[in-house]
CSV table of C-alpha atoms in Angstrom, one decimal:
chain,number,residue,atom,x,y,z
J,231,MET,CA,0.0,0.1,0.0
J,232,TYR,CA,1.1,3.4,-1.0
J,233,ARG,CA,1.3,5.9,2.3
J,234,SER,CA,-1.8,8.4,1.8
J,235,ILE,CA,-1.5,11.7,1.6
J,236,SER,CA,-2.5,12.1,5.3
J,237,ASP,CA,0.7,10.6,6.2
J,238,ARG,CA,3.0,12.1,4.3
J,239,ARG,CA,4.6,13.8,7.0
J,240,SER,CA,7.3,11.5,8.6
J,241,PRO,CA,9.0,12.4,11.5
J,242,SER,CA,12.5,10.3,10.9
J,243,SER,CA,12.9,12.1,7.8
J,244,CYS,CA,11.4,16.0,8.7
J,245,SER,CA,11.4,16.6,12.4
J,246,SER,CA,14.9,17.2,13.2
J,247,ALA,CA,16.0,19.8,10.1
J,248,PRO,CA,18.9,21.3,10.4
J,249,VAL,CA,19.7,25.2,9.6
J,250,ALA,CA,22.0,25.9,7.3
J,251,LYS,CA,25.2,27.3,8.7
J,252,ASP,CA,27.0,30.4,6.9
J,253,ILE,CA,30.6,29.7,6.4
J,254,SER,CA,33.4,30.7,4.0
J,255,THR,CA,36.4,29.1,2.5
J,256,ALA,CA,39.5,30.3,0.9
J,257,GLU,CA,39.3,32.5,-1.9
J,258,PHE,CA,41.0,31.3,-5.5
J,259,PRO,CA,44.8,30.9,-5.2
J,260,HIS,CA,46.5,33.7,-7.1
J,261,ARG,CA,48.0,31.4,-9.7
J,262,ARG,CA,47.4,30.7,-13.6
J,263,SER,CA,48.8,27.7,-15.8
J,264,THR,CA,48.2,27.9,-19.5
J,265,THR,CA,46.3,24.3,-19.4
J,266,PHE,CA,45.0,22.3,-16.3
J,267,ARG,CA,46.7,19.2,-15.8
J,268,PRO,CA,44.5,16.5,-13.3
J,269,LYS,CA,46.9,13.8,-13.1
J,270,THR,CA,49.7,16.5,-11.3
J,271,ALA,CA,47.4,17.1,-8.8
J,272,ALA,CA,45.7,15.0,-6.1
J,273,ARG,CA,42.2,12.9,-7.3
J,274,TYR,CA,40.1,14.6,-4.9
J,275,GLY,CA,42.5,17.7,-3.4
J,276,GLN,CA,41.3,20.3,-1.1
J,277,GLY,CA,40.8,24.2,-2.3
J,278,ASN,CA,40.0,26.1,-5.5
J,279,GLU,CA,41.7,26.6,-8.5
J,280,PHE,CA,41.6,28.6,-11.8
J,281,GLY,CA,43.3,28.8,-15.2
J,282,HIS,CA,42.7,28.4,-18.9
J,283,PHE,CA,41.5,25.4,-20.7
J,284,GLY,CA,42.2,25.1,-24.7
J,285,ARG,CA,44.1,22.6,-26.8
J,286,VAL,CA,45.9,25.6,-29.1
J,287,PRO,CA,46.4,28.1,-26.4
J,288,SER,CA,47.7,29.9,-29.5
J,289,ARG,CA,44.3,30.4,-31.0
J,290,GLY,CA,42.4,30.6,-27.6
J,291,GLN,CA,41.7,29.5,-24.5
J,292,LEU,CA,39.0,29.3,-22.0
J,293,PRO,CA,39.1,30.3,-18.6
J,294,PHE,CA,37.7,27.9,-15.7
J,295,LYS,CA,37.4,27.6,-11.9
J,296,VAL,CA,37.4,24.4,-9.9
J,297,LEU,CA,35.3,24.6,-6.8
J,298,ARG,CA,36.0,22.0,-4.1
J,299,GLY,CA,33.9,21.6,-0.9
J,300,HIS,CA,31.6,18.4,-0.9
J,301,ALA,CA,32.8,15.2,0.7
J,302,GLY,CA,31.0,13.3,-2.0
J,303,GLY,CA,30.2,13.3,-5.6
J,304,ILE,CA,28.7,16.2,-6.8
J,305,ASN,CA,24.9,15.3,-8.3
J,306,CYS,CA,23.2,18.8,-9.3
J,307,CYS,CA,24.3,22.0,-9.9
J,308,HIS,CA,22.2,25.3,-10.6
J,309,PHE,CA,22.7,28.9,-11.3
J,310,GLY,CA,20.6,31.0,-9.1
J,311,PHE,CA,20.6,34.7,-8.1
J,312,GLY,CA,21.3,36.1,-11.7
J,313,ASP,CA,24.1,34.1,-11.9
J,314,SER,CA,25.7,35.4,-8.7
J,315,ARG,CA,25.5,32.3,-6.7
J,316,ALA,CA,25.5,28.3,-7.4
J,317,VAL,CA,23.5,25.8,-5.7
J,318,THR,CA,24.6,22.0,-5.3
J,319,CYS,CA,23.6,18.9,-3.7
J,320,SER,CA,25.6,15.5,-3.0
J,321,GLU,CA,26.1,12.0,-2.1
J,322,ASP,CA,27.5,13.6,1.0
J,323,ARG,CA,23.8,14.1,2.1
J,324,THR,CA,24.2,18.2,2.1
J,325,ALA,CA,23.3,21.1,-0.1
J,326,LYS,CA,25.8,24.3,-0.8
J,327,ILE,CA,25.3,27.3,-1.8
J,328,TRP,CA,28.5,29.3,-3.7
J,329,ASP,CA,29.4,32.6,-4.7
J,330,THR,CA,30.4,32.2,-8.5
J,331,GLU,CA,33.1,35.2,-8.1
J,332,THR,CA,35.2,34.1,-5.9
J,333,GLY,CA,34.3,30.1,-5.1
J,334,ARG,CA,33.6,30.7,-1.4
J,335,ILE,CA,30.5,28.3,0.2
J,336,LEU,CA,27.9,31.1,1.4
J,337,LYS,CA,26.0,28.5,3.0
J,338,SER,CA,26.1,24.7,3.8
J,339,PHE,CA,22.6,22.5,4.7
J,340,ASP,CA,24.9,20.0,6.7
J,341,ASP,CA,23.1,16.7,6.5
J,342,ALA,CA,19.9,18.2,5.1
J,343,HIS,CA,18.5,14.6,4.4
J,344,GLN,CA,19.4,11.0,5.8
J,345,ASN,CA,20.5,9.6,2.6
J,346,ASN,CA,21.8,10.7,-0.9
J,347,ILE,CA,20.6,14.1,-2.6
J,348,PRO,CA,19.9,13.0,-6.4
J,349,GLU,CA,19.2,16.5,-7.3
J,350,CYS,CA,18.1,20.1,-6.2
J,351,SER,CA,16.0,23.0,-7.7
J,352,VAL,CA,15.9,26.7,-7.1
J,353,ASN,CA,13.5,29.0,-8.4
J,354,SER,CA,14.6,32.0,-10.9
J,355,THR,CA,14.2,34.5,-7.9
J,356,GLY,CA,16.8,32.5,-6.0
J,357,GLY,CA,14.8,32.8,-2.5
J,358,ARG,CA,14.0,29.0,-2.4
J,359,LEU,CA,15.9,25.4,-2.6
J,360,LEU,CA,14.4,22.4,-3.4
J,361,THR,CA,15.9,19.3,-2.7
J,362,VAL,CA,14.8,15.7,-2.6
J,363,SER,CA,16.6,12.2,-1.0
J,364,TRP,CA,16.9,8.6,-1.6
J,365,ASP,CA,15.5,9.4,2.2
J,366,LYS,CA,12.1,9.7,0.5
J,367,ALA,CA,11.9,13.4,1.7
J,368,MET,CA,11.2,16.4,-0.6
J,369,LYS,CA,12.3,19.7,1.3
J,370,LEU,CA,11.9,23.3,0.5
J,371,TRP,CA,14.4,25.6,2.1
J,372,ASP,CA,14.8,29.2,2.6
J,373,LEU,CA,17.6,30.7,1.2
J,374,GLU,CA,18.2,33.4,2.7
J,375,THR,CA,17.9,32.0,6.5
J,376,GLY,CA,18.3,28.6,5.8
J,377,LYS,CA,15.3,27.2,7.5
J,378,LEU,CA,13.2,24.9,6.7
J,379,LEU,CA,9.6,25.9,5.0
J,380,MET,CA,8.2,22.5,3.7
J,381,CYS,CA,9.2,18.9,4.3
J,382,GLU,CA,6.7,16.3,2.6
J,383,THR,CA,7.4,12.2,2.7
J,384,HIS,CA,6.8,10.0,0.2
J,385,ALA,CA,6.6,6.0,-0.1
J,386,TRP,CA,9.4,5.5,-2.2
J,387,PRO,CA,13.0,7.5,-2.4
J,388,LEU,CA,12.9,10.2,-4.6
J,389,THR,CA,15.1,10.9,-8.1
J,390,CYS,CA,14.1,13.9,-9.8
J,391,CYS,CA,12.8,17.2,-9.0
J,392,ASP,CA,11.8,20.9,-10.3
J,393,ALA,CA,10.5,23.8,-8.8
J,394,SER,CA,8.6,26.4,-11.3
J,395,ARG,CA,10.4,29.7,-12.4
J,396,ASP,CA,7.6,31.6,-10.0
J,397,GLY,CA,8.6,29.4,-7.1
J,398,ARG,CA,4.8,28.5,-6.8
J,399,LEU,CA,4.5,24.7,-8.0
J,400,LEU,CA,7.1,22.3,-7.2
J,401,ALA,CA,7.3,18.7,-9.0
J,402,THR,CA,8.8,15.5,-7.8
J,403,GLY,CA,9.3,12.0,-9.3
J,404,THR,CA,10.1,8.5,-7.9
J,405,ALA,CA,11.2,5.1,-9.1
J,406,MET,CA,9.6,2.4,-7.4
J,407,ASP,CA,6.1,3.2,-8.0
J,408,ARG,CA,7.2,5.4,-10.9
J,409,SER,CA,5.2,8.4,-9.9
J,410,LEU,CA,5.0,12.5,-10.6
J,411,ARG,CA,3.5,14.8,-8.1
J,412,LEU,CA,3.0,18.4,-8.3
J,413,TRP,CA,2.5,20.3,-4.8
J,414,ASP,CA,1.3,24.0,-4.5
J,415,VAL,CA,3.6,26.0,-2.2
J,416,ASN,CA,1.4,28.6,-0.9
J,417,SER,CA,-0.9,25.9,0.6
J,418,GLY,CA,1.6,23.0,0.9
J,419,SER,CA,-1.1,20.6,-0.6
J,420,LEU,CA,-0.4,18.0,-3.4
J,421,VAL,CA,-2.2,19.0,-6.5
J,422,VAL,CA,-1.6,16.1,-8.9
J,423,GLN,CA,-0.4,12.5,-8.0
J,424,ARG,CA,0.3,10.6,-11.3
J,425,ASN,CA,1.3,6.8,-9.8
J,426,ASP,CA,2.7,4.5,-12.9
J,427,HIS,CA,3.2,7.7,-14.9
J,428,HIS,CA,6.0,5.8,-16.8
J,429,GLU,CA,6.6,2.1,-17.2
J,430,GLY,CA,10.1,2.8,-15.8
J,431,ALA,CA,11.5,5.0,-13.2
J,432,LEU,CA,11.6,8.6,-13.3
J,433,THR,CA,15.1,10.2,-14.3
J,434,GLY,CA,13.9,14.0,-14.6
J,435,CYS,CA,10.9,16.3,-14.4
J,436,ARG,CA,11.0,20.1,-15.4
J,437,PHE,CA,8.2,22.6,-15.7
J,438,ASP,CA,8.2,24.9,-18.7
J,439,CYS,CA,8.5,29.0,-18.6
J,440,GLY,CA,5.1,29.4,-18.1
J,441,ALA,CA,4.7,26.4,-15.4
J,442,GLN,CA,1.6,25.5,-18.0
J,443,ARG,CA,3.3,21.9,-18.7
J,444,VAL,CA,5.8,19.5,-16.9
J,445,VAL,CA,8.2,16.9,-19.1
J,446,THR,CA,9.2,13.6,-18.0
J,447,SER,CA,12.0,11.2,-18.7
J,448,SER,CA,12.0,7.6,-17.6
J,449,CYS,CA,14.2,4.3,-18.1
J,450,ASP,CA,11.4,2.8,-20.2
J,451,ARG,CA,13.1,4.9,-22.7
J,452,SER,CA,10.3,7.3,-23.5
J,453,PHE,CA,9.3,10.9,-22.4
J,454,LYS,CA,6.1,12.8,-21.6
J,455,VAL,CA,4.5,16.0,-21.6
J,456,TRP,CA,1.7,16.6,-19.0
J,457,ASP,CA,-0.4,19.9,-19.2
J,458,LEU,CA,-1.7,21.1,-16.0
J,459,ALA,CA,-4.5,22.3,-17.3
J,460,THR,CA,-6.4,19.4,-18.6
J,461,ARG,CA,-4.5,17.3,-16.3
J,462,VAL,CA,-3.6,14.6,-19.1
J,463,ALA,CA,-0.4,13.9,-20.8
J,464,THR,CA,-0.8,15.7,-24.3
J,465,LEU,CA,2.2,13.7,-25.6
J,466,SER,CA,4.0,10.5,-25.1
J,467,VAL,CA,6.8,9.7,-27.2
J,468,ALA,CA,7.9,5.6,-26.2
J,469,GLY,CA,11.2,4.6,-27.8
J,470,SER,CA,12.5,8.0,-28.1
J,471,HIS,CA,16.1,6.4,-27.5
J,472,ALA,CA,17.6,3.2,-27.8
J,473,ASN,CA,18.6,3.1,-24.1
J,474,VAL,CA,17.5,4.6,-20.7
J,475,LEU,CA,16.8,8.5,-21.0
J,476,SER,CA,18.4,10.1,-18.1
J,477,ASP,CA,17.1,13.2,-18.2
J,478,CYS,CA,15.0,16.2,-20.0
J,479,ARG,CA,14.5,19.8,-20.4
J,480,PHE,CA,12.1,22.3,-22.1
J,481,GLY,CA,14.0,25.4,-24.2
J,482,ALA,CA,13.6,28.0,-26.7
J,483,GLY,CA,10.4,29.3,-24.2
J,484,GLY,CA,8.9,26.0,-24.1
J,485,ARG,CA,8.9,25.0,-28.5
J,486,LEU,CA,11.9,22.5,-27.9
J,487,VAL,CA,12.4,19.3,-25.5
J,488,ALA,CA,16.2,18.1,-24.9
J,489,THR,CA,16.3,14.5,-24.0
J,490,ALA,CA,19.7,12.8,-23.0
J,491,SER,CA,20.4,9.2,-23.0
J,492,TRP,CA,22.4,6.4,-22.0
J,493,ASP,CA,22.7,5.6,-26.1
J,494,ARG,CA,25.7,8.8,-25.9
J,495,THR,CA,23.2,10.9,-27.7
J,496,LEU,CA,21.0,13.8,-27.4
J,497,ARG,CA,17.8,14.7,-29.7
J,498,LEU,CA,16.0,18.4,-29.8
J,499,TRP,CA,12.2,17.6,-30.3
J,500,ASP,CA,9.8,20.3,-31.3
J,501,VAL,CA,7.2,19.8,-29.4
J,502,ARG,CA,5.0,23.0,-30.6
J,503,THR,CA,4.7,22.0,-34.3
J,504,GLY,CA,5.2,18.4,-33.8
J,505,ALA,CA,7.5,18.4,-36.8
J,506,PHE,CA,9.3,15.3,-35.0
J,507,ARG,CA,6.4,12.9,-36.3
J,508,GLU,CA,7.6,13.2,-40.1
J,509,ASP,CA,11.2,14.7,-40.1
J,510,GLY,CA,12.1,12.9,-36.7
J,511,PRO,CA,13.8,14.4,-34.0
J,512,LEU,CA,17.4,16.6,-34.5
J,513,GLU,CA,20.1,14.5,-33.3
J,514,LEU,CA,22.9,15.5,-31.9
J,515,ARG,CA,25.8,12.8,-31.7
J,516,GLY,CA,29.3,12.4,-31.9
J,517,GLY,CA,29.8,14.5,-28.3
J,518,HIS,CA,30.5,12.1,-25.7
J,519,GLY,CA,32.3,8.7,-25.7
J,520,GLY,CA,29.7,7.3,-22.9
J,521,SER,CA,26.3,8.0,-21.6
J,522,VAL,CA,25.1,11.4,-21.3
J,523,SER,CA,23.7,11.9,-17.8
J,524,SER,CA,22.4,15.5,-18.3
J,525,CYS,CA,21.4,18.6,-20.4
J,526,ALA,CA,20.7,22.4,-20.2
J,527,PHE,CA,19.4,24.9,-22.3
J,528,SER,CA,20.7,28.7,-22.6
J,529,SER,CA,18.2,30.7,-21.7
J,530,ASP,CA,17.8,31.9,-25.6
J,531,GLY,CA,17.8,28.2,-26.3
J,532,SER,CA,20.4,28.7,-28.9
J,533,LEU,CA,23.0,26.4,-26.9
J,534,LEU,CA,22.9,23.2,-25.5
J,535,VAL,CA,25.4,21.7,-22.8
J,536,SER,CA,25.5,18.2,-21.9
J,537,GLY,CA,27.7,16.3,-19.6
J,538,GLY,CA,28.8,12.7,-19.6
J,539,LEU,CA,30.3,9.2,-18.0
J,540,ASP,CA,33.4,10.2,-20.6
J,541,GLN,CA,33.7,13.1,-17.8
J,542,ARG,CA,33.4,15.6,-20.7
J,543,ALA,CA,31.0,18.5,-21.3
J,544,VAL,CA,29.9,19.8,-24.5
J,545,VAL,CA,28.3,22.7,-26.0
J,546,TRP,CA,26.1,22.3,-29.2
J,547,ASP,CA,24.5,24.7,-31.5
J,548,THR,CA,20.9,24.0,-31.3
J,549,ALA,CA,19.9,25.5,-34.8
J,550,THR,CA,22.6,23.0,-36.6
J,551,GLY,CA,22.9,20.1,-34.4
J,552,SER,CA,26.5,20.9,-34.5
J,553,ARG,CA,28.8,20.2,-31.4
J,554,GLY,CA,31.2,23.0,-30.5
J,555,VAL,CA,33.7,22.9,-27.8
J,556,VAL,CA,34.4,20.0,-25.6
J,557,LEU,CA,35.2,20.8,-22.3
J,558,LYS,CA,37.7,18.2,-20.2
J,559,GLY,CA,39.0,18.3,-17.1
J,560,HIS,CA,37.3,16.4,-14.6
J,561,VAL,CA,38.3,13.0,-13.6
J,562,ASP,CA,35.0,11.5,-13.1
J,563,TRP,CA,31.6,11.1,-14.1
J,564,VAL,CA,30.0,14.9,-15.3
J,565,MET,CA,26.6,14.6,-13.6
J,566,ASP,CA,25.2,17.9,-14.4
J,567,VAL,CA,25.2,21.2,-16.1
J,568,ASP,CA,23.9,24.3,-16.1
J,569,VAL,CA,24.5,27.6,-18.4
J,570,SER,CA,24.4,30.9,-17.0
J,571,VAL,CA,21.4,33.6,-18.2
J,572,ASP,CA,24.0,35.8,-20.0
J,573,LYS,CA,25.6,32.5,-21.6
J,574,ARG,CA,29.0,33.5,-20.2
J,575,TRP,CA,29.5,30.6,-18.3
J,576,VAL,CA,28.8,26.6,-18.2
J,577,LEU,CA,28.9,25.0,-14.7
J,578,THR,CA,29.8,21.4,-14.4
J,579,ALA,CA,29.0,18.9,-11.4
J,580,SER,CA,31.4,15.7,-11.1
J,581,LYS,CA,31.3,12.6,-9.2
J,582,ASP,CA,35.1,14.0,-8.5
J,583,ARG,CA,33.4,16.2,-5.9
J,584,THR,CA,34.3,18.9,-7.6
J,585,MET,CA,32.1,21.9,-9.4
J,586,ARG,CA,33.7,23.9,-12.5
J,587,LEU,CA,33.1,27.4,-13.9
J,588,TRP,CA,33.7,27.5,-17.6
J,589,ASN,CA,33.7,31.0,-19.3
J,590,ILE,CA,33.1,30.2,-22.7
J,591,GLU,CA,32.4,33.9,-23.8
J,592,SER,CA,35.4,33.6,-26.1
J,593,MET,CA,34.7,30.0,-27.6
J,594,ASP,CA,33.7,31.2,-30.8
J,595,ARG,CA,37.6,32.5,-30.9
J,596,ILE,CA,38.8,28.6,-30.9
J,597,PRO,CA,38.8,27.0,-34.2
J,598,ALA,CA,36.7,24.1,-35.1
J,599,ALA,CA,38.8,20.5,-35.3
J,600,MET,CA,37.5,18.1,-37.9
J,601,GLY,CA,37.7,14.3,-38.2
J,602,HIS,CA,39.4,12.2,-35.2
J,603,GLU,CA,40.7,14.6,-32.7
J,604,SER,CA,44.6,14.9,-32.4
J,605,GLU,CA,46.2,16.4,-29.3
J,606,ASN,CA,49.0,17.4,-31.5
J,607,ALA,CA,47.8,18.6,-34.9
J,608,PRO,CA,44.2,19.2,-35.4
J,609,ARG,CA,42.8,19.9,-38.7
J,610,VAL,CA,41.2,23.1,-38.5
J,611,LEU,CA,38.1,24.1,-40.6
J,612,GLN,CA,38.0,27.6,-42.5
J,613,CYS,CA,35.6,29.6,-44.0
J,614,GLU,CA,35.4,28.6,-47.9
J,615,SER,CA,35.5,32.4,-48.9
J,616,CYS,CA,38.1,34.2,-46.7
J,617,ARG,CA,39.9,31.3,-45.2
J,618,LYS,CA,39.7,32.7,-41.5
J,619,PRO,CA,39.1,29.7,-39.1
J,620,LEU,CA,35.4,28.7,-38.4
J,621,PRO,CA,34.3,29.2,-34.8
J,622,ALA,CA,33.8,25.7,-32.8
J,623,THR,CA,30.1,25.9,-32.7
J,624,ARG,CA,29.9,25.3,-36.2
J,625,ARG,CA,32.1,22.1,-35.9
J,626,GLY,CA,30.2,19.2,-37.7
J,627,ALA,CA,27.9,21.1,-39.7
J,628,ALA,CA,27.1,19.3,-43.0
J,629,SER,CA,25.2,22.0,-44.7
J,630,ALA,CA,26.9,24.7,-46.8
J,631,ALA,CA,25.6,27.9,-45.1
J,632,VAL,CA,27.8,26.9,-42.3
J,633,SER,CA,30.9,26.6,-44.6
J,634,ARG,CA,31.3,30.1,-44.4
J,635,CYS,CA,31.9,32.5,-41.4
J,636,SER,CA,29.6,34.8,-40.3
J,637,PRO,CA,30.6,38.2,-41.5
J,638,CYS,CA,31.2,36.3,-45.1
J,639,ARG,CA,27.4,35.0,-45.2
J,640,SER,CA,26.3,38.2,-44.7
J,641,THR,CA,28.0,39.6,-47.9
J,642,THR,CA,27.5,39.8,-51.6
J,643,PRO,CA,30.0,37.8,-53.6
J,644,GLY,CA,31.8,41.0,-54.6
J,645,GLU,CA,32.2,42.2,-51.1
J,646,VAL,CA,34.1,39.2,-50.0
J,647,ALA,CA,37.4,40.1,-51.0
J,648,SER,CA,37.1,43.5,-48.8
J,649,VAL,CA,35.9,41.2,-45.7
J,650,LEU,CA,39.0,39.4,-46.4
J,651,ARG,CA,41.1,42.5,-45.8
J,652,ARG,CA,39.4,43.5,-42.9
J,653,HIS,CA,40.3,40.4,-41.3
J,654,GLU,CA,43.4,39.9,-42.2
J,655,ALA,CA,43.9,43.5,-41.0
J,656,GLU,CA,42.7,42.6,-37.5
J,657,PRO,CA,44.9,42.3,-34.7
J,658,HIS,CA,45.6,38.6,-33.3
J,659,ARG,CA,43.5,37.7,-30.0
J,660,PRO,CA,44.8,34.8,-28.2
């Protein structure tokens, strides 16, 4: 028997909730290196670092920061408070709030749960933090005071959660009873309960930007879109991948759904027009050498970032499906990713107990390498008109439209020569 809603408050998981501690760690040491080499450092070292990531330093580098503070693998990461903060949760049963500028831990929710915390979520205003755990409890916290605002206990361990942008609704998903539940924060009441929502464990649940729909992913290889107004699943795509779905996200104002899978691919589904029914989804492949564990859209939907078992994060161009830069440096599974609102930073969380902040604003200055990757001699793709190296976001695109750089595509054939002269006159910027 499933525990009734009236019995959902459990003293074992909710009665002695801790209050977050205000703590701070050392700032980043003032040192730089041209490349970060994990083998030269302790696998699970202490302290924070920053440096530059880039295989070809003379053609562009991406600054990064390494943040340490968790005692176990980090399962989830999110930006908050206008990108000035980052939120993480971990196998160590804690959640932490970080200052993204200094790398300091501002608050630590120590022993927030009695078991692993697989996911957390923060609303767009950054005022509240939602955590779920294998201890069967869902908890809502005030990020400013660290106080527990809400605690609800499920019948089975929880696997995923999300908070709507306005903070009004919460969504949770479970494994054993494969349920989707939606909660009203103001009243604390359960507004939707869908047992057996999937045929397998839920791996992800996400609101759209207007909190009108929820997309869910599952081990049964399907994803579903649940409409809050009609209280029905308006879209159900079975066999959407060849293996387990690990994550799902709405993007581009709710027009797209991204799915990530253990089959090493991601797929983009136009759920507004339903064009995938005839043309199929846009498949993003060739970026990961193992299972893809997570994905996140940029705020405008133009970029998708993914993380995977191969210890990498990949930035994708959603318009073309082309692979951009590959972010390497973690020494274990990249569990989660996020993108800042201004698209300047990518956040990655790993089982190696570290979180990384990658500055991708200079990404377009790193040339794309085609074919098999080689650390010594990558083959660079060039614009067919001016011969300038194409940016990394055009990597792998097959259409003729992306065989020329942006300035050349916006000019007439007679103007290409002047564009070439202008490119040659530009000073080199490493």
